[in-house]
XYZ file of C-alpha atoms in Angstrom:
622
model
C 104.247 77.380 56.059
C 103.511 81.285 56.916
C 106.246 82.269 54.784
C 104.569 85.893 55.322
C 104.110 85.784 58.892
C 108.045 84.304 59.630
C 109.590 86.687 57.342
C 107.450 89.702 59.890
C 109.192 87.842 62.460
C 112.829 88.797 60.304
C 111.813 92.195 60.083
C 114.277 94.672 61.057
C 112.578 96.466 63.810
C 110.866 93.140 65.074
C 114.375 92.207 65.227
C 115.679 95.239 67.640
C 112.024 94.528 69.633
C 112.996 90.545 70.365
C 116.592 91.759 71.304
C 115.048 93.824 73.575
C 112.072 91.458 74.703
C 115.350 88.655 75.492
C 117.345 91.676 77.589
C 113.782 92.302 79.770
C 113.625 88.165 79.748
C 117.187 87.653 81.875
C 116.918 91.143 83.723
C 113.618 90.173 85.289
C 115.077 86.391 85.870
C 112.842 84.714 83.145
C 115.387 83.977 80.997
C 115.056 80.197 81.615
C 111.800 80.476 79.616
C 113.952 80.943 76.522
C 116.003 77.665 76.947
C 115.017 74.092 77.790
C 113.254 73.373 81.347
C 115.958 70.945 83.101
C 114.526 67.633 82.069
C 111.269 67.462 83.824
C 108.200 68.762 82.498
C 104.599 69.572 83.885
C 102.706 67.421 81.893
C 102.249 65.042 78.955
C 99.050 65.039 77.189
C 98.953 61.708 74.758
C 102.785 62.003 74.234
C 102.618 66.168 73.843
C 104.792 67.793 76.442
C 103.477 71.092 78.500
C 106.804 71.911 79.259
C 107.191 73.861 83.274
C 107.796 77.029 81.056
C 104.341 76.704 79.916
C 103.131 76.004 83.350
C 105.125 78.571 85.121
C 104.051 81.569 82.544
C 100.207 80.531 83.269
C 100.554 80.290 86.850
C 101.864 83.338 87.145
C 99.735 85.025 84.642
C 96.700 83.778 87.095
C 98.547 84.973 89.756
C 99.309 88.564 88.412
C 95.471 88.621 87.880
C 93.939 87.991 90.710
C 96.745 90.495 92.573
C 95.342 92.754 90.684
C 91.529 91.636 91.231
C 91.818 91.092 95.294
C 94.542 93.602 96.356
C 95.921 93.296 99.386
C 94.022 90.478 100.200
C 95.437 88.671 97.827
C 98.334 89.243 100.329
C 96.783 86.507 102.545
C 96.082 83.545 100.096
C 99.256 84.039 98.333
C 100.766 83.233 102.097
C 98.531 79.906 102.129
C 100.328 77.284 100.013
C 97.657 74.683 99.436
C 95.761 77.799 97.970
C 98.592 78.675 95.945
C 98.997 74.788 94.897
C 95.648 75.019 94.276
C 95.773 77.284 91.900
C 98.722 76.121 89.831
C 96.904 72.747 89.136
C 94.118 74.879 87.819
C 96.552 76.467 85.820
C 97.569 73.306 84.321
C 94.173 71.743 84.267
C 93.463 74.883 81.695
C 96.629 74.237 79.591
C 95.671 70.448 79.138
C 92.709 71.271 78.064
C 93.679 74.058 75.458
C 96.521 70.972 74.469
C 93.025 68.247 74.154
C 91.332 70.949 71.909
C 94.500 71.722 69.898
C 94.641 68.245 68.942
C 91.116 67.283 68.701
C 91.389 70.740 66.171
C 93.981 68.603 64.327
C 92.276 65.533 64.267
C 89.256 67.440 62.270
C 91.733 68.894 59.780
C 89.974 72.686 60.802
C 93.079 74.545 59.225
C 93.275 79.146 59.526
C 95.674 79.996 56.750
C 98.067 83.114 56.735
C 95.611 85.191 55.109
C 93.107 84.947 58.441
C 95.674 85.673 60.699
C 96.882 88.689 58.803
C 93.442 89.502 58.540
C 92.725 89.225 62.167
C 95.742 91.344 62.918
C 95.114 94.104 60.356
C 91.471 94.414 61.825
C 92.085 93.501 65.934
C 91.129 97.344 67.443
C 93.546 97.278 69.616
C 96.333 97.461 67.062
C 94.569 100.500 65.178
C 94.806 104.289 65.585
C 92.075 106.176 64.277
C 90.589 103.228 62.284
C 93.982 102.001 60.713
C 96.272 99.261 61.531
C 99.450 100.810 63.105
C 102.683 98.939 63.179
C 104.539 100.727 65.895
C 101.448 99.805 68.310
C 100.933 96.721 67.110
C 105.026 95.950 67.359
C 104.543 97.764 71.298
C 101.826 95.515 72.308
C 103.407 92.145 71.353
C 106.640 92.939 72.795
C 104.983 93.880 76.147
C 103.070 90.770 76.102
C 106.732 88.754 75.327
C 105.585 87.635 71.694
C 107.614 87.835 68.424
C 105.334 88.407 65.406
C 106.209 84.370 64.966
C 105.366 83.232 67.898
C 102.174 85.610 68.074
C 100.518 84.595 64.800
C 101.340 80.770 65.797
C 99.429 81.572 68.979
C 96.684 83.570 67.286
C 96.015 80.361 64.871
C 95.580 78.212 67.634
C 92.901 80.668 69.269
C 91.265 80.602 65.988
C 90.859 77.278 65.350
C 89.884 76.152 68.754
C 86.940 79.370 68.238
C 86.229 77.245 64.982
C 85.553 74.344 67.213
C 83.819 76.158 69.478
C 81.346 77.735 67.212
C 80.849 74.162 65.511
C 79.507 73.143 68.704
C 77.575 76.210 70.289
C 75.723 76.544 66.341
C 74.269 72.689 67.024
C 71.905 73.947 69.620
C 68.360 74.940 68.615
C 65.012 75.408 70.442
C 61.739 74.137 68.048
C 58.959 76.559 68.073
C 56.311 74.352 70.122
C 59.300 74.061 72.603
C 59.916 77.894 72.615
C 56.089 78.440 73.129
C 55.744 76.475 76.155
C 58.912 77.936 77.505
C 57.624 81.522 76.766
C 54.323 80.201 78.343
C 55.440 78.508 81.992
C 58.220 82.072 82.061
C 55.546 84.396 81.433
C 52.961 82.381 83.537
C 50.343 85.139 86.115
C 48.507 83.817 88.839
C 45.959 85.679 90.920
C 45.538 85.497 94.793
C 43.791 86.501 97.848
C 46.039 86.591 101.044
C 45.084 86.968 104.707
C 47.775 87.719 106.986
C 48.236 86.663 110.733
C 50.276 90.186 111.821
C 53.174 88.409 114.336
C 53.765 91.404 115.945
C 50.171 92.161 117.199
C 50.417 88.665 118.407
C 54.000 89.478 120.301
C 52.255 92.108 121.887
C 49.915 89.716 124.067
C 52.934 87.501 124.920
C 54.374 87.114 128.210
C 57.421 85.554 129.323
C 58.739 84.372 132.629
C 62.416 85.461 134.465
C 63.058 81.544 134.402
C 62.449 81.408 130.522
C 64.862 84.847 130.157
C 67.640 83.405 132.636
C 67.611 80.079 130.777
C 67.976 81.660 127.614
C 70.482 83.965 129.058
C 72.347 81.313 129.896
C 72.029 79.102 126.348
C 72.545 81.804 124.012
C 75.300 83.692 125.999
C 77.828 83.807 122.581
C 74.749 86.223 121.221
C 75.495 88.599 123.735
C 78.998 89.537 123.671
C 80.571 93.136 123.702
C 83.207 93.311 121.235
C 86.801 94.502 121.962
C 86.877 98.186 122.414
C 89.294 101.160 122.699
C 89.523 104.347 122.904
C 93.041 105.651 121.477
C 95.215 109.302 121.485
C 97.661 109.934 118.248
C 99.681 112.176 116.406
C 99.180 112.487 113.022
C 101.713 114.007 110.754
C 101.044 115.137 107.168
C 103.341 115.854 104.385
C 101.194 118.028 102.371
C 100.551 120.165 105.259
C 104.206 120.829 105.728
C 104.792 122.322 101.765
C 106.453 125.483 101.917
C 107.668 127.804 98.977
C 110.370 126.922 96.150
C 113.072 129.895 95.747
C 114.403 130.907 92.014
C 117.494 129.101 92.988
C 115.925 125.731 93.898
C 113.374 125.395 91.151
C 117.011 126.087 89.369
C 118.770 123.345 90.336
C 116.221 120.796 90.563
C 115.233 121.562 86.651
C 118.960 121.424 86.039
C 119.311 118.129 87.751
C 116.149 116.487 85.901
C 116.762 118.118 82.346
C 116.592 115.159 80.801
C 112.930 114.621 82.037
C 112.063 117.275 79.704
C 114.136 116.369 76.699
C 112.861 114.689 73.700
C 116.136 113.262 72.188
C 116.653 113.724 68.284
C 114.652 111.073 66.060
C 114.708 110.052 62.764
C 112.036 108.637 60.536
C 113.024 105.933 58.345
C 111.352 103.974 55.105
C 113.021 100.362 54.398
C 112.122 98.233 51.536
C 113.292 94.550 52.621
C 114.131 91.926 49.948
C 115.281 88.375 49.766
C 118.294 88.457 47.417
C 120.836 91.066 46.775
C 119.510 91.296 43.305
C 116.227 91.815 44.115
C 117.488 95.089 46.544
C 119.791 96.574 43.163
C 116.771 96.212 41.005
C 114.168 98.004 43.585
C 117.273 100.563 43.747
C 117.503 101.066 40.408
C 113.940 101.667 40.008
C 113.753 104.097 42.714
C 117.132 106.163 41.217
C 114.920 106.161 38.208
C 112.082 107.786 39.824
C 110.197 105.363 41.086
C 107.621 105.471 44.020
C 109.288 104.270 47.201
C 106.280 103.247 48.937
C 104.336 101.893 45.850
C 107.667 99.864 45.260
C 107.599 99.428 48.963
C 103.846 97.429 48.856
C 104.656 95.489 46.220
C 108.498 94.612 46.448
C 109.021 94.176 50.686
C 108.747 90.770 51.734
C 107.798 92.298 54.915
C 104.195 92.610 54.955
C 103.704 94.771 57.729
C 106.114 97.637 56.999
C 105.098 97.190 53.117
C 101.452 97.560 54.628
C 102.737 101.156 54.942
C 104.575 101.895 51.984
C 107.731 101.030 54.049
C 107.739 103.605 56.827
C 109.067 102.117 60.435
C 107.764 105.541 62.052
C 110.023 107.451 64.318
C 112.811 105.617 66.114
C 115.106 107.299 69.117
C 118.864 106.357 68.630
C 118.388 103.743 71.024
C 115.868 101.933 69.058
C 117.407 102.522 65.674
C 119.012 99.298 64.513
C 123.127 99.404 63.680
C 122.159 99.265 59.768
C 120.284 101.875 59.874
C 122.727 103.939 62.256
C 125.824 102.701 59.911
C 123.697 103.788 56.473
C 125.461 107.174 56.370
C 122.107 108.888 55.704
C 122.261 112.591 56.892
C 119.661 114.762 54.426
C 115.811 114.084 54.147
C 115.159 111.874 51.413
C 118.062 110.076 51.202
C 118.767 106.988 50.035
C 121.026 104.167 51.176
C 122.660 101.619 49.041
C 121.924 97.735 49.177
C 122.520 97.033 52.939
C 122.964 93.865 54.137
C 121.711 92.515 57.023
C 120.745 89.084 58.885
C 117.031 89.354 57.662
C 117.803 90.020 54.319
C 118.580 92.976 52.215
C 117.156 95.913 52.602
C 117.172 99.887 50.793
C 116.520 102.522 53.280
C 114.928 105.862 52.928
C 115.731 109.138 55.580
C 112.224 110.557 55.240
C 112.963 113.238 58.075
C 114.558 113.895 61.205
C 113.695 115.791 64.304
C 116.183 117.562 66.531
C 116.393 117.100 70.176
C 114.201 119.216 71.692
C 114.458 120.380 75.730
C 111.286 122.267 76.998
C 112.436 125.457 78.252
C 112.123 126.419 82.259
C 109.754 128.753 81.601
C 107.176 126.436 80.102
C 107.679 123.631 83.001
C 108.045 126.217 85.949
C 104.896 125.692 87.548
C 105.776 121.874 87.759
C 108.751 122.165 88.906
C 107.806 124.321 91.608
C 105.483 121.495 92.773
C 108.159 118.887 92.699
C 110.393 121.010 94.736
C 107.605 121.990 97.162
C 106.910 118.132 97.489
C 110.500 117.126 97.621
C 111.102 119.702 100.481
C 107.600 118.113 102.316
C 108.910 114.995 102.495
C 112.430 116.126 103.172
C 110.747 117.934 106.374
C 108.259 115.164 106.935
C 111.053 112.507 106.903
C 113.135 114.813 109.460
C 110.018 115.491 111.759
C 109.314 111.677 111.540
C 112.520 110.797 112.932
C 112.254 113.989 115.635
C 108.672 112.414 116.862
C 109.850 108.529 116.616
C 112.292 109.401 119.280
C 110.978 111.518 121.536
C 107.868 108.461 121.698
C 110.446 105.686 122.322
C 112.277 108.202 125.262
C 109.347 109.001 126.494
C 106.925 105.714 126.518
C 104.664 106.634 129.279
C 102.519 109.152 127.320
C 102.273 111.014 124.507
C 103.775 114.664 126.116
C 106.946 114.012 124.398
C 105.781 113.319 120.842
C 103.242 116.255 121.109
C 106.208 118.382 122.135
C 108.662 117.271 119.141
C 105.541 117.137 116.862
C 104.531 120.996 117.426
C 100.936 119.700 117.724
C 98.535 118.406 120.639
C 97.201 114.601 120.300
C 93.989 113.639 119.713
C 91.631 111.259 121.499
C 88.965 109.146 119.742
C 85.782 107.930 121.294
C 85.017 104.120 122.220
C 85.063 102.097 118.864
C 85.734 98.290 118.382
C 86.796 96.281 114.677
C 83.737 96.918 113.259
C 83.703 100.320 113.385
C 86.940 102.146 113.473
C 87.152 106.198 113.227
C 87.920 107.126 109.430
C 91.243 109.306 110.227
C 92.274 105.838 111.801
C 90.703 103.406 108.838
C 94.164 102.670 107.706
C 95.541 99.347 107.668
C 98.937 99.293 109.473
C 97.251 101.960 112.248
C 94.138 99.103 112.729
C 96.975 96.232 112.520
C 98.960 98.331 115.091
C 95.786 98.909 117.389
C 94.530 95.130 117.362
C 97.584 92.595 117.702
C 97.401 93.156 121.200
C 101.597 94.614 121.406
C 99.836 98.518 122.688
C 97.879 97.242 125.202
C 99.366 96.839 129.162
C 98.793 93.613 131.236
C 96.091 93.362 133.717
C 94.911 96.530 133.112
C 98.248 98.605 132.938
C 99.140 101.217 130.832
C 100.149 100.293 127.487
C 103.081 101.706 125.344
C 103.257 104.286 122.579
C 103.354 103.060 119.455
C 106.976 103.034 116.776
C 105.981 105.339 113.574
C 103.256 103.619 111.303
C 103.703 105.206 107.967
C 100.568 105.725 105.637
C 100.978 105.694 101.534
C 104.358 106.951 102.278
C 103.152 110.878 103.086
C 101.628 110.387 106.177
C 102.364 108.976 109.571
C 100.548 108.519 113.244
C 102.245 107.725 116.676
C 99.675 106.707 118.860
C 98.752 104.825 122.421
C 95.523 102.954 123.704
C 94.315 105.042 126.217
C 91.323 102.760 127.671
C 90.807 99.057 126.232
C 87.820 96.986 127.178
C 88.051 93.430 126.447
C 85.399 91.279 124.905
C 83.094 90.208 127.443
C 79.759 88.950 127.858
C 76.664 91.536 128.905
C 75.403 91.586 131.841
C 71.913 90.009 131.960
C 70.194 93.044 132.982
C 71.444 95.027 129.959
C 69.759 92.442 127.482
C 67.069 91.166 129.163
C 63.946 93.568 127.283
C 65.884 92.295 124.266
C 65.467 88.597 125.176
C 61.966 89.446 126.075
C 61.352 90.368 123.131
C 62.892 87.364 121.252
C 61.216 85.078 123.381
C 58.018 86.778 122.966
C 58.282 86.937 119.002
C 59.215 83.117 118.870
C 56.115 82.450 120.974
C 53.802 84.724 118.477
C 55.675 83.191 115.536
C 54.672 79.392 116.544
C 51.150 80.112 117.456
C 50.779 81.907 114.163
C 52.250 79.001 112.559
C 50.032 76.499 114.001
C 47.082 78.577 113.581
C 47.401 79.016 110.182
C 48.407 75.106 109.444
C 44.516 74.284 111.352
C 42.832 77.065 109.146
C 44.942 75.786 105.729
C 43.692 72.110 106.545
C 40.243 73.268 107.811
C 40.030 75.412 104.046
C 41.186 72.420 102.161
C 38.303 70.611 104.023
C 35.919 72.516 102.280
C 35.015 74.980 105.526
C 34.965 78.417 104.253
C 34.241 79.785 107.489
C 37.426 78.816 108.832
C 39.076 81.823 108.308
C 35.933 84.229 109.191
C 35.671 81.947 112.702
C 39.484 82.998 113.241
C 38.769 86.328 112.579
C 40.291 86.896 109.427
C 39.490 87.555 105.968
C 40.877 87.397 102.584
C 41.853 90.955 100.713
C 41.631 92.082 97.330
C 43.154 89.767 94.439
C 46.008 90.411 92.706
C 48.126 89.269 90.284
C 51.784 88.465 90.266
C 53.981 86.772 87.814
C 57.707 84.979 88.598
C 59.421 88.373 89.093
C 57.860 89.272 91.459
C 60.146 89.952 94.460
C 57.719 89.171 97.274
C 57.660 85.716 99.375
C 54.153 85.193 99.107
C 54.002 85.812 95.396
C 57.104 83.060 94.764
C 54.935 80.516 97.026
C 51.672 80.940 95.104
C 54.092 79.449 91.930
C 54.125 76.032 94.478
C 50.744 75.578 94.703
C 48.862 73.138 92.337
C 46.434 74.882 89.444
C 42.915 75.435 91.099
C 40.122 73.464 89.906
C 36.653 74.196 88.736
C 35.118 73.524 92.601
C 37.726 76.448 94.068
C 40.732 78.006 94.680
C 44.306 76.063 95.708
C 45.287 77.199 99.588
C 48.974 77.267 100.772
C 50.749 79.204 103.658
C 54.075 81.322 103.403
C 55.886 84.604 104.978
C 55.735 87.810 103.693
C 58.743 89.869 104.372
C 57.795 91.564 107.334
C 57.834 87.527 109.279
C 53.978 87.841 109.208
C 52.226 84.500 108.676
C 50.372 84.581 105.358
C 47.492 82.464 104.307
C 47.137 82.370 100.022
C 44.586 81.551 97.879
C 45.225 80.948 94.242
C 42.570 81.566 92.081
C 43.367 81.582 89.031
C 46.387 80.797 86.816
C 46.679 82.248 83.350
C 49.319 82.536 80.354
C 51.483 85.438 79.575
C 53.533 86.925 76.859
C 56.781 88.027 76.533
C 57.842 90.827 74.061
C 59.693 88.996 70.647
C 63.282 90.485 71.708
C 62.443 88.841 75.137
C 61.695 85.611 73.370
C 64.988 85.902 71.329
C 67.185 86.634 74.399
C 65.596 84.039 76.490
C 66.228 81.340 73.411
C 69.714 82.377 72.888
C 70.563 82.034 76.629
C 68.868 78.382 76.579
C 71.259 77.327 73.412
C 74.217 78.931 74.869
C 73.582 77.046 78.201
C 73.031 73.630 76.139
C 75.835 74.703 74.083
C 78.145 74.998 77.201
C 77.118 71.510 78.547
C 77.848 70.145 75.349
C 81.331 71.631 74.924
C 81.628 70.584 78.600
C 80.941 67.168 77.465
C 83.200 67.284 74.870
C 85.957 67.878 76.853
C 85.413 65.575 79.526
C 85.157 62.492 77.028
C 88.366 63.918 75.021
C 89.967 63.838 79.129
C 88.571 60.385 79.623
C 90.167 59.146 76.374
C 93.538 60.963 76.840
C 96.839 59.299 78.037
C 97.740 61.825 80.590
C 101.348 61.562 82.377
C 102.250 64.217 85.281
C 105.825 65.311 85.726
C 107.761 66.714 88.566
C 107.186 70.163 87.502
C 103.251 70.039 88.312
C 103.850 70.496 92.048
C 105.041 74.072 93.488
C 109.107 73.887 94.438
């Protein structure tokens, strides 16, 4: 089976790729994915091992993406270990269900043959270059992702056939017409209605409120009236960039001398190989091509590797490091030379030098400019680092102000205003200067000075020494300073109740058939208008929970708008709407894609319920 695909997996330069993809496996201390697991195992799934290899490679593929999704906060729940447990069952929740559907994919017989996956190679974007499949990305992008062509078209089949599966199931779901038109009908649904609005704030406005009903409130609600933590802080920032001063010939010089290689392009050579199962399938190619034949025609039809052969045999260019021993050991030296019959562990193969490029080192000239800028930034740092130091110590001698720093520093400290957590100065929004100013370690006891801070170093070209000047702790306000603000509270609350139980007497006194109600109150009802479920208003999304009016009058009902007013509606009407056709379509396809979802869901959970599922050491975090 995949005769095609395995003998990819043989092919010369996939060969050099999984040498290299083993040598990244043990440097980066993985290489116990490549042998068996110890014994235990993370799972069985009705007799199928998930071995802890498996687990371990999708717990920390989850891991490396939500790093890279949350930051540094991801900082915080990678410190939490039931979080982190948490999310390696998930992990293995997700790989016994991909195990249920690979079976379940068996059980149906759903089979992709060689041709698809070759197929879904050849035309996957992300292997292409200008349109066309191209080997050397395609042979990049596995190895980074720690695949051999094998083990990627065995992995690819799977995805396919479970997408088979899939689509089986999301292609049952359909939506009859009378069912679409009453769908399209209730969705596109417009009511009119009247409204008459009891205005809270006019009604605030005649409140009045007692000392004894602020104090009392005062005293209940006194966690509403805290003053956060606040400080008000001097610092020294230093700056790397500011501190750039001009390269000489001589150090632009050296530096390019020292980092040559930076700018070198080492020779490379371009190779065609024509790979063959027998030796006397490789002399008869050879002999064709001695007798003029056309290597990459031959190469199409003769190579039993079916990506290189894609490409009438060429491998592209390969640096001396990449090129495999039997291409190094062919003794080809002149473009357009052939090699014998080689022999090799994947086969035989007849090799082509189709053209070489020299080393190539871009003069000084051409790279002066950037050089210059590394040396400039190399000397920053250099003075940066040095001035760090300088500052550091003169803080820690002397720890009663800031005189010394400012002295070593060359520069006068600055002083912020008053500002708490919430709202921190931007030149001090930095993490490790707001960790620095918070923990509590700058601030003195009982109200004594505090001490200067060590270095806190910023993205590695910055830094800030710095000491709380003044530091109020959180406290609660004094009464007088909130009082007009619990006044006010207390005086909306009153104007909010009696505009609520007004409006209840006139809604019950409406539904009682007195029209006047509203008139004796005062009010009236304005102009009608029509709304429809989008409508991002209160009063409109209320009107949709009234019953239909009948013949002898409109429906009442009361709501907010989204000022806090009281609102009093009447629905007069209700009428259907229409939706444009692509509406219509979108709307269906979301419905069937929904069902489709909780019928795949269902799936799953019966194949779970059925399963014989057996947990292993390896499923909790060591």
């Amino acid at each position: 089976m995949m005769d095609n695909l395995r003998a990819a997996s043989n092919h010369v330069v996939l060969k050099i790729l999984l040498g290299l993809i083993i040598l990244s496996f043990v440097l980066t201390g993985v290489g116990n994915y490549l042998i068996g697991g110890g014994g235990d195992y993370a799972a069985k799934v009705n007799g199928n091992e998930i071995s802890r290899a498996q687990l371990d490679r999708a717990f920390n593929s989850e891991r490396s993406r939500q790093q890279q999704m949350l930051g540094e906060q991801f900082s915080q729940l990678a410190s939490n270990e039931g979080y982190m447990q948490q999310m390696r069952q998930q992990a293995l929740s997700q790989l016994i269900d991909e195990t249920l559907l690979d079976q379940y994919v068996k059980d149906l017989h759903i089979s992709i043959g060689d041709d698809q996956i070759k197929q879904a190679i050849f035309n996957q974007q992300a292997f292409q270059t200008n349109g066309k499949f191209d080997n050397a990305k395609y042979l990049g992008l596995i190895n980074s992702m720690g695949f051999s062509a094998d083990q990627y078209a065995e992995a690819l089949r799977k995805q396919l056939a479970t997408q088979q599966l899939i689509n089986a199931v999301a292609n049952t779901d359909f939506m009859l017409k009378g069912e679409t038109d009453k769908l399209v009908s209730l969705v596109a649904q417009q009511r009119q209605i009247r409204q008459a609005t009891l205005d809270v704030n006019a009604l605030a406005a005649k409140q009045s409120v007692t000392d004894d009903e602020i104090s009392q409130y005062y005293q209940q609600h006194k966690s509403s009236f805290l003053a956060p933590e606040q400080f008000r802080v001097s610092y020294i920032k230093l700056d790397a960039a500011s501190m750039q001063a001009e390269a000489s010939d001589a150090e632009i010089q050296s530096w390019y001398e020292q980092h040559k290689a930076d700018y070198t392009q080492p020779q490379r050579s371009r190779y065609s190989v024509i790979q063959t199962k027998t030796e006397a399938d490789a002399e008869a190619v050879l002999a064709q091509l001695k007798a003029g034949g056309d290597f990459a025609a031959l190469a199409k039809e003769k190579s039993i590797d079916p990506i290189s052969a894609r490409q009438g045999g060429d491998m592209g260019w390969l640096e001396p490091a990449t090129t495999p021993d039997e291409l190094k050991n062919a003794g080809l030296s002149e473009k357009g030379q052939l090699s014998g019959v080689i022999k090799s562990s994947v086969g035989f193969l007849i090799v082509r030098l189709d053209d070489v490029q020299a080393e190539q080192v871009k003069a000084l000239a051409d790279v002066r400019d950037a050089v210059a800028d590394k040396v400039k930034q190399e000397k920053a740092l250099d003075t940066f680092y040095k001035l760090q130091q300088k500052v550091s110590e003169a803080a820690s001698n002397d720890n009663e102000s800031l005189a010394g720093a400012e002295q070593a520093a060359g520069v006068k400290a600055m002083e912020t205003g008053w500002f708490s957590r919430d709202d921190v100065p931007q030149e001090l929004n930095f993490d490790p200067v707001k960790q620095a100013v918070f923990n509590g370690g700058l601030v003195g006891e009982n109200g004594a000075p505090g001490n200067n801070s060590d270095i806190i170093t910023v993205d590695g070209d910055r830094a800030f020494v710095l000491r709380i000047s003044e530091h109020k702790p959180e406290a609660v306000k004094a009464l007088a300073d909130v009082k007009a603000q619990i006044a006010d509270t207390l005086k909306h609350d009153k104007a909010e109740k009696q505009a609520k139980a007004q409006a209840d007497k006139i809604l019950a006194d409406l539904k009682a058939g007195k029209q006047d109600a509203l008139t004796a109150a005062g009010l009236s009802f304005g102009e009608s208008k029509t709304v429809d479920r989008n409508t991002q208003d209160p009063v409109a999304q209320a009107a949709y929970n009234l019953p239909q009016p009948e013949k002898a009058g409109p429906s009442f009902g009361v709501s907010e708008d989204m000022q806090g007013n009281v609102v009093l509606i009447a629905l007069d009407k209700v009428s259907a709407g229409s939706l444009p056709q692509g509406q219509i379509d979108q709307m269906v396809k979301g419905v069937t894609q929904n069902n489709a979802q909780i019928a795949f869901e269902a799936l799953l959970q019966s194949l779970r319920k059925e399963a014989k599922i057996k947990y292993g050491a390896a499923a909790q975090m060591q």
